[in-house]
Amino acid sequence: MTDSRGEVAVTRSTDTGDPYPDPGLPPHEPRPTDIDEAAAKRAERQVATMFGVATLLGLGFVVAYFAVPRDASFLGFGASNFALGGTLGLALLLIGIGAVQWARKLMSDHEIVEERHSASSSDEDRAEAIAAVRLGAEESGIGRRKLIRNSLIGALAVLGLPVVVLLRDLGPLPGNGSAHTIWRRGTRIANDVTFKPLRPEDLELGQLVNAVPASLEDQPEGAERQSARAKAAVLLVRMEENDIRTVPNRRDWGVSGILCYSKVCTHVGCPVNLYEQQTHHVLCPCHQSTFDLANGGRVVFGPAARSLPQLPIMVDSEGYLVAQSDFTEPVGPSYWERG
């Protein structure tokens, strides 16, 4: 309405203080699928077709993964990537479009007003939520419309196959290779510089020698050989036999006061090498973990969590120092799977 000056005058509601009346909701207009069963069946077949094609595309992804060569090209693109991306992308797209069409054309269509409520739900609210979920399942028609339900289940089930197949690209399982080295029974112990096999008489009392398996020369050149050398590196030390506090199950692991230990610190894998002749302690220079070589390599100081692994040794028929076996425990840093 306008006043005498021609200006607009706003009429305020005396009940709520709102300057504009509540316009309410427009009249509900039914959809064609709500009043025409033929249209509903047609929409149902369309949605089911999308889900069915998505199923075929998921299977096509698996076929393309194995059938299309990785070095093949298509329209200037890698054929394998093109096929995998196209099949998986279209499968996801069709499932999404089908779900939207299902909701727009076939699920129940009515307005719902939700009043605001407190953040914490009461028992009544929880019960109401469960009832709403059940009602939604009922109104979606998933129980009645078996064609849509079954085709959707098929599409989603096949969609998991690409995930399983792609696990192949993660490479071989790690296995327990980290728990073993190239030391074997009869493997000679060699100086790590000259690769000359060592005899007991080559070590003087109080001497520490860095050593490696003589079989290291049989390993192929490259990263594999370097990895094998890093894991199998050992320390040979000679001390008075009376100074050795022998662990009960290691009485025959030494030769005339000569003991052999892994050179890899059990903290984070640094090389230990600083030796104190009087105390028979060997120190890791990186984090100061200290091990007593006269007492089974036990940790006496620092952050290391376990003793240095000891390699059992003996003398072969030609008088050379050799391993009795591989290490009886994993070498290298400690973690939750190691004691």
Short mmCIF file of N, CA, C and O in Angstrom, two decimals, residues 6 20 39 64 73 76 79 88 95 102 114 131 150 162 169 184 199 202 218 227 230 252 284 290 301:
data_model
loop_
_atom_site.label_atom_id
_atom_site.label_comp_id
_atom_site.label_asym_id
_atom_site.label_seq_id
_atom_site.Cartn_x
_atom_site.Cartn_y
_atom_site.Cartn_z
N GLY A 6 2.55 9.05 -1.86
CA GLY A 6 2.90 8.14 -2.95
C GLY A 6 4.04 7.21 -2.61
O GLY A 6 4.54 6.51 -3.47
N TYR A 20 7.41 -9.16 6.14
CA TYR A 20 6.78 -9.83 5.01
C TYR A 20 6.06 -11.08 5.49
O TYR A 20 6.60 -11.84 6.33
N ALA A 39 5.61 -44.70 -17.36
CA ALA A 39 6.79 -43.82 -17.26
C ALA A 39 7.71 -44.28 -16.14
O ALA A 39 8.94 -44.22 -16.28
N ALA A 64 41.02 -55.08 -19.94
CA ALA A 64 41.99 -54.15 -20.52
C ALA A 64 43.31 -54.18 -19.76
O ALA A 64 44.38 -54.01 -20.36
N SER A 73 49.78 -47.49 -28.08
CA SER A 73 49.28 -46.12 -28.07
C SER A 73 47.94 -46.06 -28.80
O SER A 73 47.64 -46.89 -29.66
N GLY A 76 47.44 -40.98 -29.80
CA GLY A 76 48.52 -40.23 -29.18
C GLY A 76 48.65 -40.42 -27.68
O GLY A 76 49.53 -39.83 -27.05
N ALA A 79 47.66 -46.46 -24.69
CA ALA A 79 46.42 -47.23 -24.85
C ALA A 79 45.99 -47.86 -23.54
O ALA A 79 44.79 -47.91 -23.23
N LEU A 88 36.95 -47.34 -16.17
CA LEU A 88 36.67 -47.07 -14.76
C LEU A 88 35.93 -45.75 -14.59
O LEU A 88 34.96 -45.66 -13.80
N ILE A 95 27.16 -45.06 -12.67
CA ILE A 95 26.58 -45.37 -11.36
C ILE A 95 26.06 -44.09 -10.71
O ILE A 95 24.97 -44.06 -10.12
N TRP A 102 17.48 -42.24 -10.28
CA TRP A 102 16.64 -43.03 -9.38
C TRP A 102 15.98 -42.12 -8.33
O TRP A 102 14.79 -42.21 -8.06
N GLU A 114 12.13 -29.72 8.61
CA GLU A 114 12.93 -30.21 9.75
C GLU A 114 13.14 -29.06 10.73
O GLU A 114 13.75 -28.04 10.38
N ALA A 131 13.83 -44.97 12.46
CA ALA A 131 12.57 -45.12 11.74
C ALA A 131 12.63 -44.40 10.40
O ALA A 131 12.09 -44.89 9.39
N ASN A 150 19.04 -55.25 -7.93
CA ASN A 150 20.00 -56.27 -8.34
C ASN A 150 21.04 -55.73 -9.30
O ASN A 150 22.23 -56.10 -9.23
N PRO A 162 38.46 -53.81 -10.07
CA PRO A 162 39.63 -53.00 -10.41
C PRO A 162 40.54 -52.71 -9.22
O PRO A 162 41.77 -52.67 -9.36
N ASP A 169 50.02 -53.99 -9.08
CA ASP A 169 51.03 -52.98 -9.38
C ASP A 169 51.86 -52.60 -8.17
O ASP A 169 52.84 -51.85 -8.29
N ARG A 184 76.07 -68.27 5.17
CA ARG A 184 75.65 -69.66 5.18
C ARG A 184 76.72 -70.51 5.88
O ARG A 184 77.85 -70.06 6.06
N ARG A 199 92.26 -66.23 8.92
CA ARG A 199 92.52 -67.36 9.81
C ARG A 199 92.58 -66.84 11.24
O ARG A 199 92.81 -65.64 11.46
N ASP A 202 95.48 -64.58 12.12
CA ASP A 202 95.55 -63.26 11.51
C ASP A 202 95.09 -62.16 12.47
O ASP A 202 95.31 -60.98 12.19
N ASP A 218 80.61 -63.31 -5.32
CA ASP A 218 79.75 -64.06 -6.24
C ASP A 218 78.44 -63.33 -6.52
O ASP A 218 77.69 -63.74 -7.41
N SER A 227 73.39 -53.97 -1.15
CA SER A 227 72.45 -54.28 -0.08
C SER A 227 72.88 -55.51 0.70
O SER A 227 72.83 -55.54 1.93
N ALA A 230 75.80 -54.56 2.95
CA ALA A 230 75.42 -53.75 4.10
C ALA A 230 74.81 -54.61 5.21
O ALA A 230 75.06 -54.39 6.40
N ASP A 252 79.82 -72.57 21.89
CA ASP A 252 80.69 -72.96 20.78
C ASP A 252 80.60 -71.98 19.61
O ASP A 252 80.88 -72.34 18.46
N CYS A 284 78.47 -46.98 18.77
CA CYS A 284 77.91 -46.42 17.53
C CYS A 284 78.19 -44.92 17.57
O CYS A 284 77.73 -44.22 18.48
N THR A 290 75.98 -48.26 22.94
CA THR A 290 77.21 -48.96 23.31
C THR A 290 76.88 -50.41 23.62
O THR A 290 75.92 -50.71 24.34
N PHE A 301 74.55 -48.94 27.02
CA PHE A 301 74.24 -47.51 27.03
C PHE A 301 73.60 -47.12 25.70
O PHE A 301 73.87 -47.74 24.66
#
